[in-house]
Short mmCIF file of C-alpha atoms in Angstrom, two decimals:
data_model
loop_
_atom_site.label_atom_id
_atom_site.label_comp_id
_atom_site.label_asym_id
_atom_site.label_seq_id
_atom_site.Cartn_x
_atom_site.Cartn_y
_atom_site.Cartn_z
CA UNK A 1003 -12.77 14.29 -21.71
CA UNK A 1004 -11.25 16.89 -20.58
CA UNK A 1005 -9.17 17.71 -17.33
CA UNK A 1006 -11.24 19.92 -15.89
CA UNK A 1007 -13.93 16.85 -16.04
CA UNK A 1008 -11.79 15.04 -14.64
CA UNK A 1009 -12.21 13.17 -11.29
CA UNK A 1010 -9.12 13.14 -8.46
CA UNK A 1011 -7.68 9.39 -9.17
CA UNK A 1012 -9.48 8.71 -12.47
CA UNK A 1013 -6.62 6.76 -14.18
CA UNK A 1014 -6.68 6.76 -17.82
CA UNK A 1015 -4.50 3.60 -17.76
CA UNK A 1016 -1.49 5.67 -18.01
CA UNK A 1017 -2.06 7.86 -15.04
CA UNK A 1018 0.42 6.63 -12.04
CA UNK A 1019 -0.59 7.00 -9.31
CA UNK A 1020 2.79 9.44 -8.23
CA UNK A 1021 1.22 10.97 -11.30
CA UNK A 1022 -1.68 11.79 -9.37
CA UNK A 1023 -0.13 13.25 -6.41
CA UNK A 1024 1.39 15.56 -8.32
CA UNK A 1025 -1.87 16.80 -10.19
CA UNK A 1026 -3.68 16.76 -6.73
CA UNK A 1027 -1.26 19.04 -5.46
CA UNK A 1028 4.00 7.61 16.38
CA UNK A 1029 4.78 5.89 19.09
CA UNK A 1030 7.37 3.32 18.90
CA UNK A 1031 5.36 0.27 21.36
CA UNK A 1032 1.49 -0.44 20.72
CA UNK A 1033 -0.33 2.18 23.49
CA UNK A 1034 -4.23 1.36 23.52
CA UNK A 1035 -6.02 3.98 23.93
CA UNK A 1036 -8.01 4.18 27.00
CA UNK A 1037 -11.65 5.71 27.47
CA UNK A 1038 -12.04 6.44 23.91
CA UNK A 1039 -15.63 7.63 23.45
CA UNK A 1040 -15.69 6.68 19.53
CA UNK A 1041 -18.46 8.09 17.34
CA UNK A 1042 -17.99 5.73 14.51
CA UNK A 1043 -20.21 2.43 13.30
CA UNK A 1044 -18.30 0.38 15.98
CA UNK A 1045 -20.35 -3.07 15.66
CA UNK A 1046 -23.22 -1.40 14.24
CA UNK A 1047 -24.46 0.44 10.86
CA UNK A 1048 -24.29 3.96 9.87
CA UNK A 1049 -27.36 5.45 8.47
CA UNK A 1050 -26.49 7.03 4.65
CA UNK A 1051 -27.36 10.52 6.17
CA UNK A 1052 -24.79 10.16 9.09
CA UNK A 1053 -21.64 11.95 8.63
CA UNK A 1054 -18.30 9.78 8.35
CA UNK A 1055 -15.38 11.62 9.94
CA UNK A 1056 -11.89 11.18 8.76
CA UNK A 1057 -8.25 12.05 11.04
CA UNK A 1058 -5.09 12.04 8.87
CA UNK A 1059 -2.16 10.32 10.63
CA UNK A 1060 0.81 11.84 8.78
CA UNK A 1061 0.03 15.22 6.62
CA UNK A 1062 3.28 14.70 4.01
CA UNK A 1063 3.06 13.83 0.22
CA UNK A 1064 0.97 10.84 0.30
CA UNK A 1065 -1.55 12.35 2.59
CA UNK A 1066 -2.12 15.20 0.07
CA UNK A 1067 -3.93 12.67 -2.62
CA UNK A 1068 -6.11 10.86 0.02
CA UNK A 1069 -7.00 14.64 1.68
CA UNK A 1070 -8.24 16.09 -1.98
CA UNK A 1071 -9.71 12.32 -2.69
CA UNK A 1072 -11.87 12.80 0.57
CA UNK A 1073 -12.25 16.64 0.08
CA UNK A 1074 -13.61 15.67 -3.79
CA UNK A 1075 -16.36 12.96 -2.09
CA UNK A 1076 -17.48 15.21 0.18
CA UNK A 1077 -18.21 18.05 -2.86
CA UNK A 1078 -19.96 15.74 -4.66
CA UNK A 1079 -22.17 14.69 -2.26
CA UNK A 1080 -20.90 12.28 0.47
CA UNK A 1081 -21.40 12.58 3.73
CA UNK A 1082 -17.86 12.89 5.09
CA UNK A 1083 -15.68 15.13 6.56
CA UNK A 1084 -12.26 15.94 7.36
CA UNK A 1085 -11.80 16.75 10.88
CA UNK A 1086 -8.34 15.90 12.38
CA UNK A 1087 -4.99 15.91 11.11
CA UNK A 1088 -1.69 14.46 12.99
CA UNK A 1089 1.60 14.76 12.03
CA UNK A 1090 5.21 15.01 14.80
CA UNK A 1091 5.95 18.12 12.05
CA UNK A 1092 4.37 20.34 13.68
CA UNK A 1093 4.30 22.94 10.45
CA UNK A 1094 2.64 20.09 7.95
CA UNK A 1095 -0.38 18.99 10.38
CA UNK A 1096 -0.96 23.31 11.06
CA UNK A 1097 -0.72 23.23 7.57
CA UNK A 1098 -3.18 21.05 7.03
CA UNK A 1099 -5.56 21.77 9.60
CA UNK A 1100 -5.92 25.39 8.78
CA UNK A 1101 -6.39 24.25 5.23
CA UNK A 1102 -9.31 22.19 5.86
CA UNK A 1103 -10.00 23.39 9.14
CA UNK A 1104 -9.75 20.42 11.15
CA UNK A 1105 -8.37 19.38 14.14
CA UNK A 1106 -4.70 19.73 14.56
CA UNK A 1107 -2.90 16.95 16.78
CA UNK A 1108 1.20 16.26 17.27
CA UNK A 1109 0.40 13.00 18.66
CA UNK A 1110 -1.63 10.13 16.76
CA UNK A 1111 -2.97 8.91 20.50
CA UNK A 1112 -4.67 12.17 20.92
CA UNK A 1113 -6.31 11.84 17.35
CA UNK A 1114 -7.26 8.46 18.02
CA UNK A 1115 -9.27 9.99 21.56
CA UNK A 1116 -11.52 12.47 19.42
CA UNK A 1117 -14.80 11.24 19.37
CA UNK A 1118 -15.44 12.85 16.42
CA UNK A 1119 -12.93 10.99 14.51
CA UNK A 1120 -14.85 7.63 12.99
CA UNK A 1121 -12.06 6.59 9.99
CA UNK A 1122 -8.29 7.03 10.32
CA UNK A 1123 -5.87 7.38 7.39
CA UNK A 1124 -2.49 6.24 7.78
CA UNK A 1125 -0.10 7.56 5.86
CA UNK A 1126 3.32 7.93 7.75
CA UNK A 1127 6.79 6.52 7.32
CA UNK A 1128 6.69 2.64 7.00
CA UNK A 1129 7.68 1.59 10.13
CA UNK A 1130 5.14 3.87 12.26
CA UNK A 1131 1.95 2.18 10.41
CA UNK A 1132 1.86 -1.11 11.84
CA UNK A 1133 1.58 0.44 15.73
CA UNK A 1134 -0.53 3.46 14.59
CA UNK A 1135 -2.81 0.67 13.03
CA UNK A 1136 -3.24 -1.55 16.18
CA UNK A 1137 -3.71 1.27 18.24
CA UNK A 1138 -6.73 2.68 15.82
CA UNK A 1139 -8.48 -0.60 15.87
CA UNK A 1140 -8.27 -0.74 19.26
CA UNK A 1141 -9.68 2.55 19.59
CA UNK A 1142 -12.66 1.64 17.01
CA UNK A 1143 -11.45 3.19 14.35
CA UNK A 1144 -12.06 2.06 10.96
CA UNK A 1145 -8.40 2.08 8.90
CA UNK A 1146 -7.18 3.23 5.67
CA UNK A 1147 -3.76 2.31 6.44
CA UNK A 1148 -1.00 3.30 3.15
CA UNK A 1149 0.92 -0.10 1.57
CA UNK A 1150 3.54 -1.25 2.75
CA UNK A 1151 1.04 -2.29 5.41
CA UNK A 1152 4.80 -2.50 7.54
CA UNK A 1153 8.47 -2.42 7.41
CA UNK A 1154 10.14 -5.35 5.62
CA UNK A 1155 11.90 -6.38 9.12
CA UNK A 1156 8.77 -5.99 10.94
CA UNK A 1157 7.15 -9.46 10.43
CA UNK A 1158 5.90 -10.38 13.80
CA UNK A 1159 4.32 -6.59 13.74
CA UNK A 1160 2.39 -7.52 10.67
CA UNK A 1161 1.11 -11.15 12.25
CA UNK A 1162 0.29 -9.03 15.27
CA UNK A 1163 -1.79 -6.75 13.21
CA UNK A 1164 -3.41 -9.03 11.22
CA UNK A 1165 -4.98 -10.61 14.70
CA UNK A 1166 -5.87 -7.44 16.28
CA UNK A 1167 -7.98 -6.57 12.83
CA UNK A 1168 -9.41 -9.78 12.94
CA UNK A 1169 -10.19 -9.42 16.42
CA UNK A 1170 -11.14 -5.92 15.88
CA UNK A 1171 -14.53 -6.12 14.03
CA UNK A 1172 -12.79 -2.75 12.21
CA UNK A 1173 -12.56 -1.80 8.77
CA UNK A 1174 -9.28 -2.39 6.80
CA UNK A 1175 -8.22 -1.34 3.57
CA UNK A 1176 -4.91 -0.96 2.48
CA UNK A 1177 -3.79 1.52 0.24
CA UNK A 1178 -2.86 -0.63 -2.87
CA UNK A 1179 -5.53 1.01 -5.14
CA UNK A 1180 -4.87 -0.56 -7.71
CA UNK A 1181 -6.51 -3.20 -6.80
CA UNK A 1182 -9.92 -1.12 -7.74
CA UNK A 1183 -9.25 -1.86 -11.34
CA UNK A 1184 -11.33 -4.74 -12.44
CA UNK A 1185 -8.59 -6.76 -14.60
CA UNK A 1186 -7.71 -8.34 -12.12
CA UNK A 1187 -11.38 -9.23 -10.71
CA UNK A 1188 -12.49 -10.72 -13.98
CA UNK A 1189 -8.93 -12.21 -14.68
CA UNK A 1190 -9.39 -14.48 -11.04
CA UNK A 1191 -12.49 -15.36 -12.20
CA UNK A 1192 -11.31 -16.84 -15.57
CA UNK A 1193 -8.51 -18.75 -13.68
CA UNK A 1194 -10.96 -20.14 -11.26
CA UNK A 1195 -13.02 -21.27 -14.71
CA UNK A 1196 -10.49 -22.98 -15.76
CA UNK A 1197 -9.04 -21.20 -18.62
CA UNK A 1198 -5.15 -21.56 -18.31
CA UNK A 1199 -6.00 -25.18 -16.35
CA UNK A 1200 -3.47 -25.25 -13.50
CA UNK A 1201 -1.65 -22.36 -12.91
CA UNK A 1202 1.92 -22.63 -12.24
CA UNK A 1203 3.90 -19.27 -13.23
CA UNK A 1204 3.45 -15.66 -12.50
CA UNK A 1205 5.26 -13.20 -13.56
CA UNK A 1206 5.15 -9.42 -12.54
CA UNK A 1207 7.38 -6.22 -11.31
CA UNK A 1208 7.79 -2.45 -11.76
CA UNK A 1209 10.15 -0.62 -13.73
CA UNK A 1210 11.40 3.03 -14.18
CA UNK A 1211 13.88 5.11 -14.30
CA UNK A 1212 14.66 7.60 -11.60
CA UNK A 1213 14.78 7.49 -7.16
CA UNK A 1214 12.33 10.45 -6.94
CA UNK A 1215 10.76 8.17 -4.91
CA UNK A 1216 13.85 8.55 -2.33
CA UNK A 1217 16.00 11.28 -3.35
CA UNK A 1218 13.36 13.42 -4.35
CA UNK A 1219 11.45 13.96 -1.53
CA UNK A 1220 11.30 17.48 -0.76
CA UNK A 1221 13.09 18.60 2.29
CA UNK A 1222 10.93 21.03 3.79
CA UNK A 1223 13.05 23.24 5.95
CA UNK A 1224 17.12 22.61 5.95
CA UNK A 1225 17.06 24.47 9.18
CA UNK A 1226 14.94 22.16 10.89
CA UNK A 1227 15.90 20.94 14.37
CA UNK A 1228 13.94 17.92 17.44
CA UNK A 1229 11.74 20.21 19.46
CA UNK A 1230 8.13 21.24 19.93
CA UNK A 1231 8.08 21.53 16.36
CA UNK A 1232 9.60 18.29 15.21
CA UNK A 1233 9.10 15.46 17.02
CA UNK A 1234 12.06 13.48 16.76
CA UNK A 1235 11.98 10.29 19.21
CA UNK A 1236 8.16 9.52 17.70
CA UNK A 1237 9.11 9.92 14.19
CA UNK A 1238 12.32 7.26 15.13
CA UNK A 1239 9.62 4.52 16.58
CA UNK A 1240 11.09 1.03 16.98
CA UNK A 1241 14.25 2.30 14.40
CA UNK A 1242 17.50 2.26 15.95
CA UNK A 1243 18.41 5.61 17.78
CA UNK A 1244 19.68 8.05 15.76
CA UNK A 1245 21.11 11.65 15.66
CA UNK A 1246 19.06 13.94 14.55
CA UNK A 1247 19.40 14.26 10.74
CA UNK A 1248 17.44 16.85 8.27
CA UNK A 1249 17.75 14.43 5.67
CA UNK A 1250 16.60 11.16 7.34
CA UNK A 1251 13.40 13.10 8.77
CA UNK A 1252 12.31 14.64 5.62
CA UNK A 1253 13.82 11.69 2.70
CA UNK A 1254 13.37 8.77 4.91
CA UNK A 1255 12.43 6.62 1.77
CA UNK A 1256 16.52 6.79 1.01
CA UNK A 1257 17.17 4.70 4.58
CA UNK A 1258 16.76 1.00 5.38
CA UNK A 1259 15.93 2.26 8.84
CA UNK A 1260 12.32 3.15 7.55
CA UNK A 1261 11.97 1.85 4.23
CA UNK A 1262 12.45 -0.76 1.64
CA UNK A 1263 12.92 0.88 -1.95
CA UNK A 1264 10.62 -1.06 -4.49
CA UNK A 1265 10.62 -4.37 -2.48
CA UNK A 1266 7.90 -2.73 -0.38
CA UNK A 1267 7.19 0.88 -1.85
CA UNK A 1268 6.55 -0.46 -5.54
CA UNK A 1269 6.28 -4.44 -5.00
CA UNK A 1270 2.60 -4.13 -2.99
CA UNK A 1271 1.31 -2.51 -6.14
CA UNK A 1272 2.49 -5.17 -8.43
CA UNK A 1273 2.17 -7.96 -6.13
CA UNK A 1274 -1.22 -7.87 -4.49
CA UNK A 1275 -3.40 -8.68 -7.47
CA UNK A 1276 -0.90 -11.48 -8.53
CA UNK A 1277 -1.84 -13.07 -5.56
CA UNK A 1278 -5.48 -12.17 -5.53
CA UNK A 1279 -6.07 -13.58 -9.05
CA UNK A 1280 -4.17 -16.87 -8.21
CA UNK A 1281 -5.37 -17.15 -4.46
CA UNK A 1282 -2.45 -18.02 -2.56
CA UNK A 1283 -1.55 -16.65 0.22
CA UNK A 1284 1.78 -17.75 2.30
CA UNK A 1285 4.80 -18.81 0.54
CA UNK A 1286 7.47 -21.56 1.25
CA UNK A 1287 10.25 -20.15 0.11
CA UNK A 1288 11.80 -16.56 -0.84
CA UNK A 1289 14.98 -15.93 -2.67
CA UNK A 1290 15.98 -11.68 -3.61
CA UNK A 1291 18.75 -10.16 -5.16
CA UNK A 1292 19.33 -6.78 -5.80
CA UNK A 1293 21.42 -3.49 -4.72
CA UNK A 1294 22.33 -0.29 -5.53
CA UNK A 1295 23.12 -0.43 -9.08
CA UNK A 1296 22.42 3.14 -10.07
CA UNK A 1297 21.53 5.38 -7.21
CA UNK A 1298 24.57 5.23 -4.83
CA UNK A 1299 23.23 7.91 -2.25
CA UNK A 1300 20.88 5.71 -0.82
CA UNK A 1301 20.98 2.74 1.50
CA UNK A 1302 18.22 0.81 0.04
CA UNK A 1303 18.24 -1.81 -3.47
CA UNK A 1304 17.31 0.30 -6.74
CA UNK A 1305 17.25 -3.00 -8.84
CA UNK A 1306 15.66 -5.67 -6.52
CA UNK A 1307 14.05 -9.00 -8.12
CA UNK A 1308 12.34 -11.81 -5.89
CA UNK A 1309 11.15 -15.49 -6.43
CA UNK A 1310 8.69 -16.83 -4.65
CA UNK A 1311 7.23 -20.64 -4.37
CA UNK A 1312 4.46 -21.24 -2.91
CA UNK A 1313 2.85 -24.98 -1.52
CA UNK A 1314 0.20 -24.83 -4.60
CA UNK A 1315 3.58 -25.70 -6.95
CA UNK A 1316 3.19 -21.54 -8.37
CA UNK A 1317 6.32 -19.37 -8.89
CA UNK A 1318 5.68 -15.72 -8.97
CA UNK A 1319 8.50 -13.80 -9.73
CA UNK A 1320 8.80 -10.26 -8.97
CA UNK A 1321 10.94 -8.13 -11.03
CA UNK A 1322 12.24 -4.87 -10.98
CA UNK A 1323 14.56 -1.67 -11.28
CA UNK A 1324 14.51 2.32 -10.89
CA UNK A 1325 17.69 2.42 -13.72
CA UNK A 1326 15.91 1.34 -16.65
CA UNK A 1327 12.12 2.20 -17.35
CA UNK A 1328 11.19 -0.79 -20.38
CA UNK A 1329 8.77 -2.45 -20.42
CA UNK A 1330 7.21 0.29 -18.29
CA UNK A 1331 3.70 0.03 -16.37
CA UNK A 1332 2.17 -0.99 -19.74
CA UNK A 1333 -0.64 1.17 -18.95
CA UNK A 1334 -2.28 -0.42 -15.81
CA UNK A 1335 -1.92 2.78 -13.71
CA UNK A 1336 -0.46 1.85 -10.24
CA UNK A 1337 -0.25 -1.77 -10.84
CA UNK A 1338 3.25 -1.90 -12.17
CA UNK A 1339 4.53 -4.06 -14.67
CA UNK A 1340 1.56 -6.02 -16.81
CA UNK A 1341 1.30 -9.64 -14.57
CA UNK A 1342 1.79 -12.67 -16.56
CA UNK A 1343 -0.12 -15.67 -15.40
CA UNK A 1344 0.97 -18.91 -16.87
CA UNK A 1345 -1.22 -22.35 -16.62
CA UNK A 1346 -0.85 -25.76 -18.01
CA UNK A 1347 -3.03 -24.93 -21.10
CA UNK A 1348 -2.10 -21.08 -21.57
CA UNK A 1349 -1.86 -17.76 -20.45
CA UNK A 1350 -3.15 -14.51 -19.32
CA UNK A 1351 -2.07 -11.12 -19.77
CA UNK A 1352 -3.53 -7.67 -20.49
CA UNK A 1353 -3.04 -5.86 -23.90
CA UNK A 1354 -4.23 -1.78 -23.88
CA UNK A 1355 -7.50 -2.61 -22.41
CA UNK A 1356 -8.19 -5.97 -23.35
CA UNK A 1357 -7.31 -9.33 -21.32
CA UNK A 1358 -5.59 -11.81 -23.12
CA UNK A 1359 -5.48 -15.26 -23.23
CA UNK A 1360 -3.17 -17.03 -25.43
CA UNK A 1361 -3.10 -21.03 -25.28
CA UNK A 1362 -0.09 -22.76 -24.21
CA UNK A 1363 1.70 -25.37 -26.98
CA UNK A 1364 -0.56 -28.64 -27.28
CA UNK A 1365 -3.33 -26.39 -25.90
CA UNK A 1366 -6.79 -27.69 -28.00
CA UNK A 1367 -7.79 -24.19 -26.52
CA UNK A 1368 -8.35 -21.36 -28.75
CA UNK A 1369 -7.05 -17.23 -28.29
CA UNK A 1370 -9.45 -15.21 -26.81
CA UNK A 1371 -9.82 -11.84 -25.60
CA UNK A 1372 -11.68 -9.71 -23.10
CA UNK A 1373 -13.07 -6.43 -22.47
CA UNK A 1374 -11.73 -5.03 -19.38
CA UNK A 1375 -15.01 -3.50 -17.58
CA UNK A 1376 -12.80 -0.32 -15.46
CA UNK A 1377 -9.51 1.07 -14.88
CA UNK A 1378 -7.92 2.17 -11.85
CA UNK A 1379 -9.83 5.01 -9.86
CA UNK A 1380 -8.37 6.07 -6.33
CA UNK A 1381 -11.51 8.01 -5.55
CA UNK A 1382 -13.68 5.30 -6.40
CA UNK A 1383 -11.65 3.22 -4.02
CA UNK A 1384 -11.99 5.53 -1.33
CA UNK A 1385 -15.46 5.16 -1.63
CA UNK A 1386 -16.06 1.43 -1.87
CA UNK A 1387 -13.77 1.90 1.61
CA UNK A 1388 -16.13 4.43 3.27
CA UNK A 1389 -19.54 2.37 2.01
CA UNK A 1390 -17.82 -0.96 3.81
CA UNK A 1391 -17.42 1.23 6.50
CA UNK A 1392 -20.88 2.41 6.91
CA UNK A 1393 -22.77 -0.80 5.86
CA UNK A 1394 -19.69 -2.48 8.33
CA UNK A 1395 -18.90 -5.04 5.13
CA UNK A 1396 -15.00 -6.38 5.92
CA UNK A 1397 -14.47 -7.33 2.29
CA UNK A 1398 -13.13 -4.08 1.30
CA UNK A 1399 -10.81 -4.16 -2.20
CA UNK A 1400 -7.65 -4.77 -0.24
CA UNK A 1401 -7.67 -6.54 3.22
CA UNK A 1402 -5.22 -6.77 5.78
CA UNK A 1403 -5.38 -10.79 5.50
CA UNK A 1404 -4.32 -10.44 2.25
CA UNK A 1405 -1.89 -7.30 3.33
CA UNK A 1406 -0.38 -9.79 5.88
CA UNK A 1407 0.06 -12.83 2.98
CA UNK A 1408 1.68 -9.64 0.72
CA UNK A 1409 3.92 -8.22 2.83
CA UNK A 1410 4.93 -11.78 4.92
CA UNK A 1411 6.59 -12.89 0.85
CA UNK A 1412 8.25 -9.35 0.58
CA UNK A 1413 9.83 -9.21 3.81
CA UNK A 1414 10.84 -12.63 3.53
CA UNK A 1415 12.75 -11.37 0.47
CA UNK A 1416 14.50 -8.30 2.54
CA UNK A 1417 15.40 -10.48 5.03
CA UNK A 1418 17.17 -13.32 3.32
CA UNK A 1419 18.54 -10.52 1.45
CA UNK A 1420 20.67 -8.62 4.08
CA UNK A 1421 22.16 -11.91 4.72
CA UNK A 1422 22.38 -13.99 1.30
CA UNK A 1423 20.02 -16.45 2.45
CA UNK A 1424 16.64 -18.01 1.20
CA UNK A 1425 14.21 -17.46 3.27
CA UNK A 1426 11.66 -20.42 4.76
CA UNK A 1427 8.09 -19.87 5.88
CA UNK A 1428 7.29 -22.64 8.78
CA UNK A 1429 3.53 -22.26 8.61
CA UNK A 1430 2.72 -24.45 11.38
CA UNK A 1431 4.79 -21.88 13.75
CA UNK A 1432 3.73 -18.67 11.07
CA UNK A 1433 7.71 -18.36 11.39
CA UNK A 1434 10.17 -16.45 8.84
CA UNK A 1435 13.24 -19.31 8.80
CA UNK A 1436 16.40 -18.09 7.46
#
């Protein structure tokens, strides 16, 4: 097929999704938002001919892919529209607006009050999407919030958010898209068959070579100063108070202050399925090492590996570096590193498009492969996101439950990290122990 035929997000199994943003082209305490008149489905159904309409919290890089995924739905035939963009840049959310003549806001609380907004998409710096999140929900919004779901040493942020979605009755999807390809749907259905017996090993990660992630973030104007164009004290949130600093505003993925490096940009991607296929959720203990071992302007890990038990007796561990690119994805678009699932009598893994199953030593079990049905496809997931929102179905691809189990096993791992410790979970208290 050819690109042209192409669909935004179609992933050919080699298609990342950073891949794809490059073909396609915030208040720091919880503020509800007060006499919101919302349009949206908010406890009820929408009809199929009743329009959908999207805001954009944050217009940078990420945003661009879920803006043309939205824009492509609504060409084909969907009825949804694009019709408020927010962003403390003042020059990216004009940007945008004009573009696809929306809306323009500087402050996410004033998107939230358009009645015309039914669906918010999150896709600001880490530490902003937790309280832009509770704040939508609370406004009955529906939520298409971008992984990590929050900042690794914002755990009691993500418990918090994980009740007020609950409470809610809203829509949640999180953006780990990969979680649209069906490997890992028919893969949790041969574990719960039996297959591998009792599972007890994971294994799964993301490797690569280059920060371009951090580093290469495109500074947007050198010149650029706090004032009614840049939005300084809402971009800092619950961070500690800086100076003003060009770089930290426009590369924030280089600074601990905002972001994680692959423990929570990468490791949601490889994660989340791992979990999904196994069906665990909280872990009992977290142990991470890691550092700067290539990339030395930067204050966050480029080589960061985690273990994590959990009370079923599984180990996943969850390996990784930006200095060295082997084994690669192996093919599984956004997903990372190809998961290894080990059980008592064998194990599962993918091959090109095939799942794998190859029986453990003793095993009476015999090799066996299987068709994998579909690949990744981030418009595709958009859509499954919109039709949960209109039919008001919860059980979107990626939920904030399991978001919350995800992220709760990663930030464990940052934490203990910063100070050489392993890191507990109490689950009677829902406590991080160090």
């Amino acid at each position: 097929m050819s690109d042209k035929n192409k669909t935004p997000g179609r992933v050919n199994h080699s298609l990342t999704r950073r891949q794809f943003i490059n073909r396609a082209g915030a208040a720091a305490a919880t503020i509800t938002v007060a006499g919101t008149s919302a349009k949206s489905a908010v406890g009820k159904s929408l009809s199929p001919n009743e329009r959908i309409g999207v805001g954009f919290i944050g217009c940078g890089g990420r945003s661009q892919a879920h803006l043309k995924a939205v824009n492509y739905l609504r060409g084909r035939g969907e009825n949804v529209d694009i019709v408020a963009a927010c962003d403390v840049y003042r020059p990216r959310m004009q940007k945008v607006a004009e573009g696809y003549k929306a809306k323009g806001y500087a402050d996410h609380r004033e998107l939230l009050a358009d009645p015309n907004v039914d669906v918010v998409c999150i896709a600001t710096p880490d530490h902003l999407h937790g309280y832009q999140a509770i704040d939508a929900v609370r406004a009955g919004k529906d939520v298409y919030c971008e992984k990590p779901v929050t900042h690794w040493r914002q755990f009691d942020l993500t418990k918090r958010l994980a009740a007020e979605v609950r409470k809610s009755g809203q829509v949640f999807q999180l953006g780990t898209q990969g979680m649209y390809d069906s490997a890992w749907w028919q893969m949790r259905k041969l574990i719960q068959d039996g297959l591998i017996g009792r599972p007890v090993h994971a294994e799964c990660g993301y490797f690569r070579v280059g920060d371009w992630g951090e580093r290469g973030m495109p500074i947007d104007d050198v010149g650029a100063k706090p004032g009614s164009d840049l939005n300084w004290d809402a971009f800092l949130g619950d961070a500690p108070k800086r100076p003003f600093d060009v770089s930290r505003f426009f590369r924030w993925r280089m600074y601990e202050d905002y972001a994680g490096g692959p423990s929570t940009d990468l490791f949601p991607h490889s994660l989340t399925p791992v979990l999904f296929m196994l069906g665990v959720t909280m872990p009992d203990t977290v142990v991470a090492t890691g550092g700067m071992l290539r990339y030395q302007e930067r204050e966050i890990p480029d080589t960061y590996n985690t273990l994590i038990n959990y009370p079923e007796k599984i180990t996943v561990a969850v390996l990784g570096t930006q200095a060295n690119d082997y084994p690669g994805t192996g093919g599984r678009g956004s997903g990372g590193r190809i998961p290894v699932i080990r059980g008592w009598e064998g194990t599962l893994t993918i091959e090109k498009n095939e799942i794998v199953f190859i029986p453990a030593q003793g095993s009476k079990k015999k090799s066996q492969r299987f068709a994998i049905e579909h690949g990744e496809d981030f418009v595709e997931y958009w859509q499954k996101f919109l039709n949960c929102c209109r039919s008001r179905r919860r059980d979107t691809l990626s939920t904030m439950d399991r978001g919350y189990h995800v992220q709760t096993a990663l930030q464990m791992g940052m934490l203990g990290l910063q100070e050489s410790k392993v890191a507990r979970f109490d689950a009677g208290q829902e406590k991080i122990l160090l």
